[in-house]
mmCIF file with all atom_site columns, N, CA and C in Angstrom:
data_model
loop_
_atom_site.group_PDB
_atom_site.id
_atom_site.type_symbol
_atom_site.label_atom_id
_atom_site.label_alt_id
_atom_site.label_comp_id
_atom_site.label_asym_id
_atom_site.label_entity_id
_atom_site.label_seq_id
_atom_site.pdbx_PDB_ins_code
_atom_site.Cartn_x
_atom_site.Cartn_y
_atom_site.Cartn_z
_atom_site.occupancy
_atom_site.B_iso_or_equiv
_atom_site.pdbx_formal_charge
_atom_site.auth_seq_id
_atom_site.auth_comp_id
_atom_site.auth_asym_id
_atom_site.auth_atom_id
_atom_site.pdbx_PDB_model_num
ATOM 1   N N  . UNK A 1 1  ? 70.709 42.695 -38.750 1.00 68.00 ? 12 UNK A N  1
ATOM 2   C CA . UNK A 1 1  ? 70.126 42.555 -40.069 1.00 68.00 ? 12 UNK A CA 1
ATOM 3   C C  . UNK A 1 1  ? 70.222 43.897 -40.807 1.00 68.00 ? 12 UNK A C  1
ATOM 4   N N  . UNK A 1 2  ? 70.553 43.840 -42.048 1.00 84.00 ? 13 UNK A N  1
ATOM 5   C CA . UNK A 1 2  ? 70.682 45.018 -42.895 1.00 84.00 ? 13 UNK A CA 1
ATOM 6   C C  . UNK A 1 2  ? 69.297 45.595 -43.201 1.00 84.00 ? 13 UNK A C  1
ATOM 7   N N  . UNK A 1 3  ? 69.171 46.920 -43.145 1.00 91.00 ? 14 UNK A N  1
ATOM 8   C CA . UNK A 1 3  ? 67.922 47.561 -43.544 1.00 91.00 ? 14 UNK A CA 1
ATOM 9   C C  . UNK A 1 3  ? 67.760 47.425 -45.058 1.00 91.00 ? 14 UNK A C  1
ATOM 10  N N  . UNK A 1 4  ? 66.583 47.038 -45.481 1.00 88.00 ? 15 UNK A N  1
ATOM 11  C CA . UNK A 1 4  ? 66.296 46.909 -46.911 1.00 88.00 ? 15 UNK A CA 1
ATOM 12  C C  . UNK A 1 4  ? 65.128 47.822 -47.269 1.00 88.00 ? 15 UNK A C  1
ATOM 13  N N  . UNK A 1 5  ? 65.182 48.379 -48.449 1.00 93.00 ? 16 UNK A N  1
ATOM 14  C CA . UNK A 1 5  ? 64.135 49.264 -48.943 1.00 93.00 ? 16 UNK A CA 1
ATOM 15  C C  . UNK A 1 5  ? 63.608 48.702 -50.261 1.00 93.00 ? 16 UNK A C  1
ATOM 16  N N  . UNK A 1 6  ? 62.457 49.187 -50.707 1.00 93.00 ? 17 UNK A N  1
ATOM 17  C CA . UNK A 1 6  ? 61.826 48.655 -51.910 1.00 93.00 ? 17 UNK A CA 1
ATOM 18  C C  . UNK A 1 6  ? 62.797 48.609 -53.084 1.00 93.00 ? 17 UNK A C  1
ATOM 19  N N  . UNK A 1 7  ? 63.593 49.634 -53.242 1.00 95.00 ? 18 UNK A N  1
ATOM 20  C CA . UNK A 1 7  ? 64.514 49.675 -54.388 1.00 95.00 ? 18 UNK A CA 1
ATOM 21  C C  . UNK A 1 7  ? 65.660 48.660 -54.270 1.00 95.00 ? 18 UNK A C  1
ATOM 22  N N  . UNK A 1 8  ? 65.780 48.021 -53.120 1.00 93.00 ? 19 UNK A N  1
ATOM 23  C CA . UNK A 1 8  ? 66.812 46.990 -52.933 1.00 93.00 ? 19 UNK A CA 1
ATOM 24  C C  . UNK A 1 8  ? 66.386 45.634 -53.490 1.00 93.00 ? 19 UNK A C  1
ATOM 25  N N  . UNK A 1 9  ? 65.120 45.505 -53.879 1.00 93.00 ? 20 UNK A N  1
ATOM 26  C CA . UNK A 1 9  ? 64.599 44.227 -54.338 1.00 93.00 ? 20 UNK A CA 1
ATOM 27  C C  . UNK A 1 9  ? 64.447 44.195 -55.850 1.00 93.00 ? 20 UNK A C  1
ATOM 28  N N  . UNK A 1 10 ? 64.605 42.998 -56.419 1.00 95.00 ? 21 UNK A N  1
ATOM 29  C CA . UNK A 1 10 ? 64.428 42.807 -57.851 1.00 95.00 ? 21 UNK A CA 1
ATOM 30  C C  . UNK A 1 10 ? 63.328 41.772 -58.081 1.00 95.00 ? 21 UNK A C  1
ATOM 31  N N  . UNK A 1 11 ? 62.603 41.924 -59.176 1.00 96.00 ? 22 UNK A N  1
ATOM 32  C CA . UNK A 1 11 ? 61.556 40.971 -59.540 1.00 96.00 ? 22 UNK A CA 1
ATOM 33  C C  . UNK A 1 11 ? 62.175 39.577 -59.641 1.00 96.00 ? 22 UNK A C  1
ATOM 34  N N  . UNK A 1 12 ? 61.531 38.607 -59.012 1.00 96.00 ? 23 UNK A N  1
ATOM 35  C CA . UNK A 1 12 ? 62.006 37.229 -59.062 1.00 96.00 ? 23 UNK A CA 1
ATOM 36  C C  . UNK A 1 12 ? 63.007 36.869 -57.980 1.00 96.00 ? 23 UNK A C  1
ATOM 37  N N  . UNK A 1 13 ? 63.451 37.843 -57.234 1.00 94.00 ? 24 UNK A N  1
ATOM 38  C CA . UNK A 1 13 ? 64.407 37.581 -56.158 1.00 94.00 ? 24 UNK A CA 1
ATOM 39  C C  . UNK A 1 13 ? 63.743 36.707 -55.100 1.00 94.00 ? 24 UNK A C  1
ATOM 40  N N  . UNK A 1 14 ? 64.507 35.771 -54.552 1.00 91.00 ? 25 UNK A N  1
ATOM 41  C CA . UNK A 1 14 ? 63.971 34.839 -53.554 1.00 91.00 ? 25 UNK A CA 1
ATOM 42  C C  . UNK A 1 14 ? 64.764 34.913 -52.266 1.00 91.00 ? 25 UNK A C  1
ATOM 43  N N  . UNK A 1 15 ? 64.074 34.596 -51.176 1.00 84.00 ? 26 UNK A N  1
ATOM 44  C CA . UNK A 1 15 ? 64.684 34.601 -49.858 1.00 84.00 ? 26 UNK A CA 1
ATOM 45  C C  . UNK A 1 15 ? 64.292 33.324 -49.131 1.00 84.00 ? 26 UNK A C  1
ATOM 46  N N  . UNK A 1 16 ? 65.143 32.861 -48.282 1.00 86.00 ? 27 UNK A N  1
ATOM 47  C CA . UNK A 1 16 ? 64.844 31.707 -47.447 1.00 86.00 ? 27 UNK A CA 1
ATOM 48  C C  . UNK A 1 16 ? 64.832 32.169 -45.998 1.00 86.00 ? 27 UNK A C  1
ATOM 49  N N  . UNK A 1 17 ? 63.779 31.834 -45.306 1.00 83.00 ? 28 UNK A N  1
ATOM 50  C CA . UNK A 1 17 ? 63.670 32.212 -43.902 1.00 83.00 ? 28 UNK A CA 1
ATOM 51  C C  . UNK A 1 17 ? 63.818 30.975 -43.026 1.00 83.00 ? 28 UNK A C  1
ATOM 52  N N  . UNK A 1 18 ? 63.900 31.205 -41.765 1.00 87.00 ? 29 UNK A N  1
ATOM 53  C CA . UNK A 1 18 ? 63.977 30.106 -40.799 1.00 87.00 ? 29 UNK A CA 1
ATOM 54  C C  . UNK A 1 18 ? 62.642 29.349 -40.791 1.00 87.00 ? 29 UNK A C  1
ATOM 55  N N  . UNK A 1 19 ? 62.656 28.124 -40.342 1.00 91.00 ? 30 UNK A N  1
ATOM 56  C CA . UNK A 1 19 ? 61.421 27.349 -40.237 1.00 91.00 ? 30 UNK A CA 1
ATOM 57  C C  . UNK A 1 19 ? 60.686 27.721 -38.950 1.00 91.00 ? 30 UNK A C  1
ATOM 58  N N  . UNK A 1 20 ? 59.391 27.477 -38.960 1.00 91.00 ? 31 UNK A N  1
ATOM 59  C CA . UNK A 1 20 ? 58.559 27.742 -37.788 1.00 91.00 ? 31 UNK A CA 1
ATOM 60  C C  . UNK A 1 20 ? 57.460 26.689 -37.765 1.00 91.00 ? 31 UNK A C  1
ATOM 61  N N  . UNK A 1 21 ? 57.476 25.846 -36.771 1.00 93.00 ? 32 UNK A N  1
ATOM 62  C CA . UNK A 1 21 ? 56.489 24.764 -36.679 1.00 93.00 ? 32 UNK A CA 1
ATOM 63  C C  . UNK A 1 21 ? 55.189 25.270 -36.063 1.00 93.00 ? 32 UNK A C  1
ATOM 64  N N  . UNK A 1 22 ? 54.076 24.838 -36.641 1.00 93.00 ? 33 UNK A N  1
ATOM 65  C CA . UNK A 1 22 ? 52.755 25.130 -36.096 1.00 93.00 ? 33 UNK A CA 1
ATOM 66  C C  . UNK A 1 22 ? 52.071 23.818 -35.766 1.00 93.00 ? 33 UNK A C  1
ATOM 67  N N  . UNK A 1 23 ? 51.380 23.803 -34.649 1.00 96.00 ? 34 UNK A N  1
ATOM 68  C CA . UNK A 1 23 ? 50.581 22.622 -34.335 1.00 96.00 ? 34 UNK A CA 1
ATOM 69  C C  . UNK A 1 23 ? 49.107 23.030 -34.315 1.00 96.00 ? 34 UNK A C  1
ATOM 70  N N  . UNK A 1 24 ? 48.251 22.049 -34.202 1.00 96.00 ? 35 UNK A N  1
ATOM 71  C CA . UNK A 1 24 ? 46.808 22.295 -34.258 1.00 96.00 ? 35 UNK A CA 1
ATOM 72  C C  . UNK A 1 24 ? 46.361 23.284 -33.187 1.00 96.00 ? 35 UNK A C  1
ATOM 73  N N  . UNK A 1 25 ? 46.923 23.197 -31.994 1.00 97.00 ? 36 UNK A N  1
ATOM 74  C CA . UNK A 1 25 ? 46.519 24.099 -30.914 1.00 97.00 ? 36 UNK A CA 1
ATOM 75  C C  . UNK A 1 25 ? 46.836 25.553 -31.262 1.00 97.00 ? 36 UNK A C  1
ATOM 76  N N  . UNK A 1 26 ? 47.993 25.804 -31.854 1.00 97.00 ? 37 UNK A N  1
ATOM 77  C CA . UNK A 1 26 ? 48.356 27.166 -32.252 1.00 97.00 ? 37 UNK A CA 1
ATOM 78  C C  . UNK A 1 26 ? 47.448 27.675 -33.370 1.00 97.00 ? 37 UNK A C  1
ATOM 79  N N  . UNK A 1 27 ? 47.180 26.812 -34.342 1.00 97.00 ? 38 UNK A N  1
ATOM 80  C CA . UNK A 1 27 ? 46.309 27.181 -35.465 1.00 97.00 ? 38 UNK A CA 1
ATOM 81  C C  . UNK A 1 27 ? 44.919 27.554 -34.945 1.00 97.00 ? 38 UNK A C  1
ATOM 82  N N  . UNK A 1 28 ? 44.376 26.737 -34.081 1.00 98.00 ? 39 UNK A N  1
ATOM 83  C CA . UNK A 1 28 ? 43.031 26.965 -33.570 1.00 98.00 ? 39 UNK A CA 1
ATOM 84  C C  . UNK A 1 28 ? 42.972 28.187 -32.653 1.00 98.00 ? 39 UNK A C  1
ATOM 85  N N  . UNK A 1 29 ? 43.972 28.392 -31.819 1.00 98.00 ? 40 UNK A N  1
ATOM 86  C CA . UNK A 1 29 ? 43.985 29.542 -30.908 1.00 98.00 ? 40 UNK A CA 1
ATOM 87  C C  . UNK A 1 29 ? 44.014 30.858 -31.695 1.00 98.00 ? 40 UNK A C  1
ATOM 88  N N  . UNK A 1 30 ? 44.874 30.928 -32.707 1.00 98.00 ? 41 UNK A N  1
ATOM 89  C CA . UNK A 1 30 ? 44.931 32.135 -33.529 1.00 98.00 ? 41 UNK A CA 1
ATOM 90  C C  . UNK A 1 30 ? 43.597 32.344 -34.239 1.00 98.00 ? 41 UNK A C  1
ATOM 91  N N  . UNK A 1 31 ? 43.082 31.304 -34.841 1.00 97.00 ? 42 UNK A N  1
ATOM 92  C CA . UNK A 1 31 ? 41.843 31.413 -35.622 1.00 97.00 ? 42 UNK A CA 1
ATOM 93  C C  . UNK A 1 31 ? 40.657 31.819 -34.752 1.00 97.00 ? 42 UNK A C  1
ATOM 94  N N  . UNK A 1 32 ? 40.562 31.297 -33.553 1.00 97.00 ? 43 UNK A N  1
ATOM 95  C CA . UNK A 1 32 ? 39.442 31.673 -32.674 1.00 97.00 ? 43 UNK A CA 1
ATOM 96  C C  . UNK A 1 32 ? 39.443 33.178 -32.409 1.00 97.00 ? 43 UNK A C  1
ATOM 97  N N  . UNK A 1 33 ? 40.627 33.777 -32.325 1.00 97.00 ? 44 UNK A N  1
ATOM 98  C CA . UNK A 1 33 ? 40.724 35.214 -32.046 1.00 97.00 ? 44 UNK A CA 1
ATOM 99  C C  . UNK A 1 33 ? 40.594 36.082 -33.289 1.00 97.00 ? 44 UNK A C  1
ATOM 100 N N  . UNK A 1 34 ? 41.170 35.636 -34.413 1.00 97.00 ? 45 UNK A N  1
ATOM 101 C CA . UNK A 1 34 ? 41.317 36.542 -35.546 1.00 97.00 ? 45 UNK A CA 1
ATOM 102 C C  . UNK A 1 34 ? 40.677 36.086 -36.865 1.00 97.00 ? 45 UNK A C  1
ATOM 103 N N  . UNK A 1 35 ? 40.383 34.812 -37.033 1.00 96.00 ? 46 UNK A N  1
ATOM 104 C CA . UNK A 1 35 ? 39.859 34.315 -38.312 1.00 96.00 ? 46 UNK A CA 1
ATOM 105 C C  . UNK A 1 35 ? 39.030 33.047 -38.077 1.00 96.00 ? 46 UNK A C  1
ATOM 106 N N  . UNK A 1 36 ? 37.906 33.182 -37.352 1.00 96.00 ? 47 UNK A N  1
ATOM 107 C CA . UNK A 1 36 ? 37.145 32.010 -36.901 1.00 96.00 ? 47 UNK A CA 1
ATOM 108 C C  . UNK A 1 36 ? 36.316 31.330 -37.989 1.00 96.00 ? 47 UNK A C  1
ATOM 109 N N  . UNK A 1 37 ? 36.991 30.681 -38.905 1.00 95.00 ? 48 UNK A N  1
ATOM 110 C CA . UNK A 1 37 ? 36.321 29.883 -39.929 1.00 95.00 ? 48 UNK A CA 1
ATOM 111 C C  . UNK A 1 37 ? 36.531 28.405 -39.604 1.00 95.00 ? 48 UNK A C  1
ATOM 112 N N  . UNK A 1 38 ? 35.556 27.554 -39.914 1.00 95.00 ? 49 UNK A N  1
ATOM 113 C CA . UNK A 1 38 ? 35.654 26.133 -39.563 1.00 95.00 ? 49 UNK A CA 1
ATOM 114 C C  . UNK A 1 38 ? 36.926 25.443 -40.066 1.00 95.00 ? 49 UNK A C  1
ATOM 115 N N  . UNK A 1 39 ? 37.440 25.841 -41.204 1.00 96.00 ? 50 UNK A N  1
ATOM 116 C CA . UNK A 1 39 ? 38.647 25.202 -41.743 1.00 96.00 ? 50 UNK A CA 1
ATOM 117 C C  . UNK A 1 39 ? 39.864 25.472 -40.844 1.00 96.00 ? 50 UNK A C  1
ATOM 118 N N  . UNK A 1 40 ? 39.771 26.519 -40.009 1.00 97.00 ? 51 UNK A N  1
ATOM 119 C CA . UNK A 1 40 ? 40.864 26.867 -39.101 1.00 97.00 ? 51 UNK A CA 1
ATOM 120 C C  . UNK A 1 40 ? 40.602 26.436 -37.655 1.00 97.00 ? 51 UNK A C  1
ATOM 121 N N  . UNK A 1 41 ? 39.337 26.216 -37.318 1.00 97.00 ? 52 UNK A N  1
ATOM 122 C CA . UNK A 1 41 ? 38.995 25.955 -35.913 1.00 97.00 ? 52 UNK A CA 1
ATOM 123 C C  . UNK A 1 41 ? 38.448 24.562 -35.627 1.00 97.00 ? 52 UNK A C  1
ATOM 124 N N  . UNK A 1 42 ? 37.889 23.905 -36.629 1.00 96.00 ? 53 UNK A N  1
ATOM 125 C CA . UNK A 1 42 ? 37.198 22.628 -36.404 1.00 96.00 ? 53 UNK A CA 1
ATOM 126 C C  . UNK A 1 42 ? 37.809 21.520 -37.280 1.00 96.00 ? 53 UNK A C  1
ATOM 127 N N  . UNK A 1 43 ? 38.629 20.653 -36.682 1.00 95.00 ? 54 UNK A N  1
ATOM 128 C CA . UNK A 1 43 ? 39.296 19.605 -37.462 1.00 95.00 ? 54 UNK A CA 1
ATOM 129 C C  . UNK A 1 43 ? 38.326 18.677 -38.205 1.00 95.00 ? 54 UNK A C  1
ATOM 130 N N  . UNK A 1 44 ? 37.165 18.422 -37.631 1.00 96.00 ? 55 UNK A N  1
ATOM 131 C CA . UNK A 1 44 ? 36.188 17.537 -38.269 1.00 96.00 ? 55 UNK A CA 1
ATOM 132 C C  . UNK A 1 44 ? 35.584 18.228 -39.495 1.00 96.00 ? 55 UNK A C  1
ATOM 133 N N  . UNK A 1 45 ? 35.140 19.464 -39.334 1.00 94.00 ? 56 UNK A N  1
ATOM 134 C CA . UNK A 1 45 ? 34.580 20.211 -40.464 1.00 94.00 ? 56 UNK A CA 1
ATOM 135 C C  . UNK A 1 45 ? 35.639 20.443 -41.537 1.00 94.00 ? 56 UNK A C  1
ATOM 136 N N  . UNK A 1 46 ? 36.874 20.637 -41.128 1.00 95.00 ? 57 UNK A N  1
ATOM 137 C CA . UNK A 1 46 ? 37.964 20.903 -42.073 1.00 95.00 ? 57 UNK A CA 1
ATOM 138 C C  . UNK A 1 46 ? 38.248 19.705 -42.980 1.00 95.00 ? 57 UNK A C  1
ATOM 139 N N  . UNK A 1 47 ? 37.868 18.507 -42.554 1.00 96.00 ? 58 UNK A N  1
ATOM 140 C CA . UNK A 1 47 ? 38.073 17.316 -43.384 1.00 96.00 ? 58 UNK A CA 1
ATOM 141 C C  . UNK A 1 47 ? 37.310 17.408 -44.704 1.00 96.00 ? 58 UNK A C  1
ATOM 142 N N  . UNK A 1 48 ? 36.200 18.123 -44.700 1.00 95.00 ? 59 UNK A N  1
ATOM 143 C CA . UNK A 1 48 ? 35.376 18.262 -45.906 1.00 95.00 ? 59 UNK A CA 1
ATOM 144 C C  . UNK A 1 48 ? 35.760 19.476 -46.745 1.00 95.00 ? 59 UNK A C  1
ATOM 145 N N  . UNK A 1 49 ? 36.840 20.131 -46.391 1.00 94.00 ? 60 UNK A N  1
ATOM 146 C CA . UNK A 1 49 ? 37.256 21.335 -47.107 1.00 94.00 ? 60 UNK A CA 1
ATOM 147 C C  . UNK A 1 49 ? 38.248 21.001 -48.219 1.00 94.00 ? 60 UNK A C  1
ATOM 148 N N  . UNK A 1 50 ? 38.602 22.026 -48.968 1.00 93.00 ? 61 UNK A N  1
ATOM 149 C CA . UNK A 1 50 ? 39.628 21.924 -50.001 1.00 93.00 ? 61 UNK A CA 1
ATOM 150 C C  . UNK A 1 50 ? 40.936 21.369 -49.432 1.00 93.00 ? 61 UNK A C  1
ATOM 151 N N  . UNK A 1 51 ? 41.237 21.709 -48.183 1.00 93.00 ? 62 UNK A N  1
ATOM 152 C CA . UNK A 1 51 ? 42.505 21.323 -47.547 1.00 93.00 ? 62 UNK A CA 1
ATOM 153 C C  . UNK A 1 51 ? 42.504 19.896 -47.017 1.00 93.00 ? 62 UNK A C  1
ATOM 154 N N  . UNK A 1 52 ? 41.327 19.316 -46.848 1.00 96.00 ? 63 UNK A N  1
ATOM 155 C CA . UNK A 1 52 ? 41.188 17.951 -46.309 1.00 96.00 ? 63 UNK A CA 1
ATOM 156 C C  . UNK A 1 52 ? 41.741 17.833 -44.894 1.00 96.00 ? 63 UNK A C  1
ATOM 157 N N  . UNK A 1 53 ? 41.663 18.918 -44.151 1.00 95.00 ? 64 UNK A N  1
ATOM 158 C CA . UNK A 1 53 ? 42.122 18.923 -42.762 1.00 95.00 ? 64 UNK A CA 1
ATOM 159 C C  . UNK A 1 53 ? 42.320 20.346 -42.288 1.00 95.00 ? 64 UNK A C  1
ATOM 160 N N  . UNK A 1 54 ? 42.652 20.471 -41.038 1.00 96.00 ? 65 UNK A N  1
ATOM 161 C CA . UNK A 1 54 ? 42.871 21.770 -40.416 1.00 96.00 ? 65 UNK A CA 1
ATOM 162 C C  . UNK A 1 54 ? 43.942 22.542 -41.176 1.00 96.00 ? 65 UNK A C  1
ATOM 163 N N  . UNK A 1 55 ? 43.702 23.815 -41.434 1.00 96.00 ? 66 UNK A N  1
ATOM 164 C CA . UNK A 1 55 ? 44.655 24.661 -42.160 1.00 96.00 ? 66 UNK A CA 1
ATOM 165 C C  . UNK A 1 55 ? 44.854 25.963 -41.402 1.00 96.00 ? 66 UNK A C  1
ATOM 166 N N  . UNK A 1 56 ? 46.075 26.420 -41.356 1.00 96.00 ? 67 UNK A N  1
ATOM 167 C CA . UNK A 1 56 ? 46.367 27.702 -40.722 1.00 96.00 ? 67 UNK A CA 1
ATOM 168 C C  . UNK A 1 56 ? 45.767 28.830 -41.553 1.00 96.00 ? 67 UNK A C  1
ATOM 169 N N  . UNK A 1 57 ? 45.304 29.850 -40.884 1.00 97.00 ? 68 UNK A N  1
ATOM 170 C CA . UNK A 1 57 ? 44.783 31.032 -41.548 1.00 97.00 ? 68 UNK A CA 1
ATOM 171 C C  . UNK A 1 57 ? 45.891 31.724 -42.340 1.00 97.00 ? 68 UNK A C  1
ATOM 172 N N  . UNK A 1 58 ? 45.532 32.286 -43.463 1.00 95.00 ? 69 UNK A N  1
ATOM 173 C CA . UNK A 1 58 ? 46.492 33.086 -44.213 1.00 95.00 ? 69 UNK A CA 1
ATOM 174 C C  . UNK A 1 58 ? 46.991 34.263 -43.388 1.00 95.00 ? 69 UNK A C  1
ATOM 175 N N  . UNK A 1 59 ? 46.108 34.826 -42.551 1.00 96.00 ? 70 UNK A N  1
ATOM 176 C CA . UNK A 1 59 ? 46.520 35.905 -41.655 1.00 96.00 ? 70 UNK A CA 1
ATOM 177 C C  . UNK A 1 59 ? 47.573 35.412 -40.672 1.00 96.00 ? 70 UNK A C  1
ATOM 178 N N  . UNK A 1 60 ? 47.436 34.184 -40.233 1.00 97.00 ? 71 UNK A N  1
ATOM 179 C CA . UNK A 1 60 ? 48.379 33.598 -39.286 1.00 97.00 ? 71 UNK A CA 1
ATOM 180 C C  . UNK A 1 60 ? 49.740 33.433 -39.951 1.00 97.00 ? 71 UNK A C  1
ATOM 181 N N  . UNK A 1 61 ? 49.754 32.866 -41.139 1.00 93.00 ? 72 UNK A N  1
ATOM 182 C CA . UNK A 1 61 ? 51.030 32.658 -41.819 1.00 93.00 ? 72 UNK A CA 1
ATOM 183 C C  . UNK A 1 61 ? 51.673 33.987 -42.197 1.00 93.00 ? 72 UNK A C  1
ATOM 184 N N  . UNK A 1 62 ? 50.852 34.989 -42.557 1.00 93.00 ? 73 UNK A N  1
ATOM 185 C CA . UNK A 1 62 ? 51.412 36.309 -42.865 1.00 93.00 ? 73 UNK A CA 1
ATOM 186 C C  . UNK A 1 62 ? 52.016 36.939 -41.610 1.00 93.00 ? 73 UNK A C  1
ATOM 187 N N  . UNK A 1 63 ? 51.346 36.780 -40.471 1.00 93.00 ? 74 UNK A N  1
ATOM 188 C CA . UNK A 1 63 ? 51.869 37.336 -39.229 1.00 93.00 ? 74 UNK A CA 1
ATOM 189 C C  . UNK A 1 63 ? 53.214 36.687 -38.860 1.00 93.00 ? 74 UNK A C  1
ATOM 190 N N  . UNK A 1 64 ? 53.306 35.406 -39.036 1.00 91.00 ? 75 UNK A N  1
ATOM 191 C CA . UNK A 1 64 ? 54.575 34.710 -38.744 1.00 91.00 ? 75 UNK A CA 1
ATOM 192 C C  . UNK A 1 64 ? 55.675 35.203 -39.683 1.00 91.00 ? 75 UNK A C  1
ATOM 193 N N  . UNK A 1 65 ? 55.334 35.359 -40.945 1.00 86.00 ? 76 UNK A N  1
ATOM 194 C CA . UNK A 1 65 ? 56.314 35.809 -41.934 1.00 86.00 ? 76 UNK A CA 1
ATOM 195 C C  . UNK A 1 65 ? 56.824 37.209 -41.597 1.00 86.00 ? 76 UNK A C  1
ATOM 196 N N  . UNK A 1 66 ? 55.912 38.055 -41.178 1.00 83.00 ? 77 UNK A N  1
ATOM 197 C CA . UNK A 1 66 ? 56.316 39.429 -40.861 1.00 83.00 ? 77 UNK A CA 1
ATOM 198 C C  . UNK A 1 66 ? 57.115 39.461 -39.581 1.00 83.00 ? 77 UNK A C  1
#
């Protein structure tokens, strides 16, 4: 992979990355360690949230992206 620096990027530039599947067990395991909120750890409680179900932590998705 080519080394990229801040000056190599332009506003609005887009990139496509590989896909990465997450399942409920992975979401809950990460959340229990690093972001223990009910929307990430408890599928029943998560039903009443904005997401209407279990949602991966933003920290989790950022870690995968990085």
